[in-house]
Short mmCIF file of C-alpha atoms in Angstrom, two decimals:
data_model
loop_
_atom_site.label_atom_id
_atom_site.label_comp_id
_atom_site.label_asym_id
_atom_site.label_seq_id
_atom_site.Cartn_x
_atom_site.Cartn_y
_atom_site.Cartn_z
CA UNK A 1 -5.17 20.93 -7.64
CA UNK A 2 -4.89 21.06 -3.72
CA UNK A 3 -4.63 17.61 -2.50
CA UNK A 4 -5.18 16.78 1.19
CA UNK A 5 -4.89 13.59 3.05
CA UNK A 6 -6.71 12.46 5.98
CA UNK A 7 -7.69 8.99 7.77
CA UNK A 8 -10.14 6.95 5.98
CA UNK A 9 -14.09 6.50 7.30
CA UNK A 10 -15.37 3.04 7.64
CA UNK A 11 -17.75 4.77 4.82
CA UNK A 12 -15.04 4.90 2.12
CA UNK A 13 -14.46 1.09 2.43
CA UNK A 14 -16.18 0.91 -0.77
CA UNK A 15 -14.75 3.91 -2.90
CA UNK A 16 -11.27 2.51 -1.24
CA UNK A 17 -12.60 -1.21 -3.60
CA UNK A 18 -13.16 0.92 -6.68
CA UNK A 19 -10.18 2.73 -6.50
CA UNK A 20 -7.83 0.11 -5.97
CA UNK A 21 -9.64 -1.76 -8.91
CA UNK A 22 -9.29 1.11 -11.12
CA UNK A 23 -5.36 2.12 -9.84
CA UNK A 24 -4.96 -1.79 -10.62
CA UNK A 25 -6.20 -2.10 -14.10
CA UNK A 26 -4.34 1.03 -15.05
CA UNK A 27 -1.31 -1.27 -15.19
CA UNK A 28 -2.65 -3.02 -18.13
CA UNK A 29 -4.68 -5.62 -16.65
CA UNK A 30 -7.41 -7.45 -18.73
CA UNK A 31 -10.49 -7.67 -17.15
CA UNK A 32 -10.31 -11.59 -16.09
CA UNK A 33 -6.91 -11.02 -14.07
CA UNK A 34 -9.17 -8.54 -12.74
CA UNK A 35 -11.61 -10.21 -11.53
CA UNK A 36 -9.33 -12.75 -10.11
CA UNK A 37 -7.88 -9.86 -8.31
CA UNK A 38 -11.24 -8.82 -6.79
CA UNK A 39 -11.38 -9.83 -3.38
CA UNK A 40 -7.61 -9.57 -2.77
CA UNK A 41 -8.37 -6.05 -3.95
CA UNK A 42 -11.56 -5.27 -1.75
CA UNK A 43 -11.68 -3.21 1.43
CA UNK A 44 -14.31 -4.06 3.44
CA UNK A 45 -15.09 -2.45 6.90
CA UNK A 46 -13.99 -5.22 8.91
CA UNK A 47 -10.33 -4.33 7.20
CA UNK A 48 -10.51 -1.64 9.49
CA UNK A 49 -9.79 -3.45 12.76
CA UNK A 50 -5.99 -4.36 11.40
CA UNK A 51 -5.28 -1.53 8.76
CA UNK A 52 -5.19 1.79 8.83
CA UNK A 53 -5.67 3.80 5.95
CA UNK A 54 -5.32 7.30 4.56
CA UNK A 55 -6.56 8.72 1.91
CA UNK A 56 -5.44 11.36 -0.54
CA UNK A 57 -8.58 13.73 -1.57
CA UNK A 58 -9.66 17.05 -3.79
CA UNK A 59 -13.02 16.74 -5.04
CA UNK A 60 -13.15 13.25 -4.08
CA UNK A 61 -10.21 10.01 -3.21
CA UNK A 62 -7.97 10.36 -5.52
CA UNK A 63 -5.30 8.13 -3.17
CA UNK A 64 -4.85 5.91 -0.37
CA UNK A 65 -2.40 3.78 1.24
CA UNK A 66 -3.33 0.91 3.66
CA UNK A 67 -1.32 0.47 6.92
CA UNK A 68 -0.90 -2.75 8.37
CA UNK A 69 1.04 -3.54 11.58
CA UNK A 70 1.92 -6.84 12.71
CA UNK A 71 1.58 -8.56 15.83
CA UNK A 72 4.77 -8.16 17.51
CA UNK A 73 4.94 -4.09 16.62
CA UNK A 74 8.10 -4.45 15.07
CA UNK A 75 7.28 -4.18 11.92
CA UNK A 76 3.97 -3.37 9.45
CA UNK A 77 3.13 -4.00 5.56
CA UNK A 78 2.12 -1.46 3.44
CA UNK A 79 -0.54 -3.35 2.37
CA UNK A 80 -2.57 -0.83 -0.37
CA UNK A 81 -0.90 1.69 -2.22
CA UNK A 82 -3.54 2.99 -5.19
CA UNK A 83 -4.10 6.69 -7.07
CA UNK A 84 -6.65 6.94 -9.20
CA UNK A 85 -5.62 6.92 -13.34
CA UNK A 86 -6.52 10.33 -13.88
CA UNK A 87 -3.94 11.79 -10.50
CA UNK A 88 -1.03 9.64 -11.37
CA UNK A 89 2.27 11.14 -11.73
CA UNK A 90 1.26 14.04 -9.63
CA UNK A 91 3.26 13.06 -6.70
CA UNK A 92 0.10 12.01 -4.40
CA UNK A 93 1.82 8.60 -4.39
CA UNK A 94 5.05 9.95 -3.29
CA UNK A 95 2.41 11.95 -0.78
CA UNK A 96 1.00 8.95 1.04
CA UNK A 97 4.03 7.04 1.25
CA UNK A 98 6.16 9.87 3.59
CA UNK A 99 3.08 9.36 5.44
CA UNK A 100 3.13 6.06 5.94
CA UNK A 101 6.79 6.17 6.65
CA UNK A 102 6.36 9.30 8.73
CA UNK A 103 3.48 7.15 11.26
CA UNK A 104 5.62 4.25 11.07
CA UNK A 105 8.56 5.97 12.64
CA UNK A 106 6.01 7.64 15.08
CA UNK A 107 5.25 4.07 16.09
CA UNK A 108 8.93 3.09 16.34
CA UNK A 109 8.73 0.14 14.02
CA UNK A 110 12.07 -1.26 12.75
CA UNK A 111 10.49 -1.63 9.04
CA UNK A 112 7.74 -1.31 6.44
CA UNK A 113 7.42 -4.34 4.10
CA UNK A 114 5.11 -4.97 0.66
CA UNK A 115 4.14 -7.81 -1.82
CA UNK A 116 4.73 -5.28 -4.94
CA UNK A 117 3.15 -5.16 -8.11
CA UNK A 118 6.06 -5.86 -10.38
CA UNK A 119 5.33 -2.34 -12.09
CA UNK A 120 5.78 -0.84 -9.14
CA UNK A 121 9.14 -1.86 -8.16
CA UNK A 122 10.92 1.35 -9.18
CA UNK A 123 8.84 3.67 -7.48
CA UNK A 124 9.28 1.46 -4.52
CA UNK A 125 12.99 0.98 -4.66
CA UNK A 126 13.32 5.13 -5.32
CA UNK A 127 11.69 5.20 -1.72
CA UNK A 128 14.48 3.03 -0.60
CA UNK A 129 13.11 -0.36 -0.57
CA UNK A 130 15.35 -3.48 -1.50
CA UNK A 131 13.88 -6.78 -2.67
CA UNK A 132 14.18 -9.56 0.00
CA UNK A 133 12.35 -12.34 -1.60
CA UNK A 134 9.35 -13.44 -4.19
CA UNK A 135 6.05 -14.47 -2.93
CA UNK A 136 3.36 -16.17 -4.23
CA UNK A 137 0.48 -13.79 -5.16
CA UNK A 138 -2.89 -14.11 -3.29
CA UNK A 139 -5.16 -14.05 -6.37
CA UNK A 140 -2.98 -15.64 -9.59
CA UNK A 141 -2.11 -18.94 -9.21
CA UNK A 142 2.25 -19.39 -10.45
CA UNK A 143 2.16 -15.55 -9.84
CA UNK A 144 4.71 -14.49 -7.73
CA UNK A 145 5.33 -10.18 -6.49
CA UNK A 146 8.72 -9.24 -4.99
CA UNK A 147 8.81 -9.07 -1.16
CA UNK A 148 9.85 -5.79 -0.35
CA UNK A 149 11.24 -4.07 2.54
CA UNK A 150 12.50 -0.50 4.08
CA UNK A 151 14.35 -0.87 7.03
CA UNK A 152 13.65 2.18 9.33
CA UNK A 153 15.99 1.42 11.94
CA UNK A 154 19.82 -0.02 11.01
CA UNK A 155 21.28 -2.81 12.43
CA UNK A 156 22.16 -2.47 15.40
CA UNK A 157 26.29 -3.51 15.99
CA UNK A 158 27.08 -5.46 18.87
CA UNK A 159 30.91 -4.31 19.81
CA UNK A 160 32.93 -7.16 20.93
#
């Protein structure tokens, strides 16, 4: 298997949907949270004008991370983090996130924040993200995801 990443086309906005649906339900989903999930979940091309996204491929996506920075450049979600079922545990995750981290320092932003899936908390936290909050999830009503973040610059000390 020889994975390589490169930015994603405007025309993989819909193989980006699939995947994330299909990286999604892998968790143990049921088909109605699902669907619930569906636009939350969907890339479309206007995405493309705030995100960035990469993509992990071999014989076709097998990855992708989304890229999202906000307004003030200080900081930017990680705002889509899917592998395909059949490539997880193969390290593509691990992958796009130095990736992500790597452009993010390129950019000079002081952190990278998510709304996790609560299954994905320990991967997230072995990358070095702490929990800062709970949020309210965008598709399930009395859902709420841990609000993570990974500072990339310390606090700065202010001597007396």
């Amino acid at each position: 298997m020889s994975i390589t990443t490169r930015k994603a086309r405007l025309s993989d906005a819909d193989a980006l949907s699939d995947l994330s649906m299909r990286s999604k339900q892998s968790n143990g989903y049921d088909d109605a949270f699902m669907e619930a999930c569906r636009d939350e979940l969907t890339v479309r091309e206007e995405d493309f004008r705030t995100t960035d996204y990469w993509v992990a491929v071999d014989d076709g996506i097998c990855g992708m991370v989304g890229l999202m920075p906000d307004a003030d450049g200080k900081a930017a979600e990680v705002c889509a983090l899917f592998i395909d079922p059949d490539h997880q545990r193969k390290g593509i995750g691990q992958m796009l996130w130095d990736l992500v981290v790597e452009d993010a320092k390129s950019r000079d932003l002081a952190s990278l924040y998510l709304y996790a899936d609560p299954g994905a908390t320990a991967f997230y936290e072995a990358q070095g993200l702490e929990t800062i909050g709970q949020e309210p999830s965008g598709s399930i009503p009395g859902r709420t995801l841990p609000h993570m973040e990974l500072k990339l610059v310390p606090d700065l000390k202010v001597s007396d």
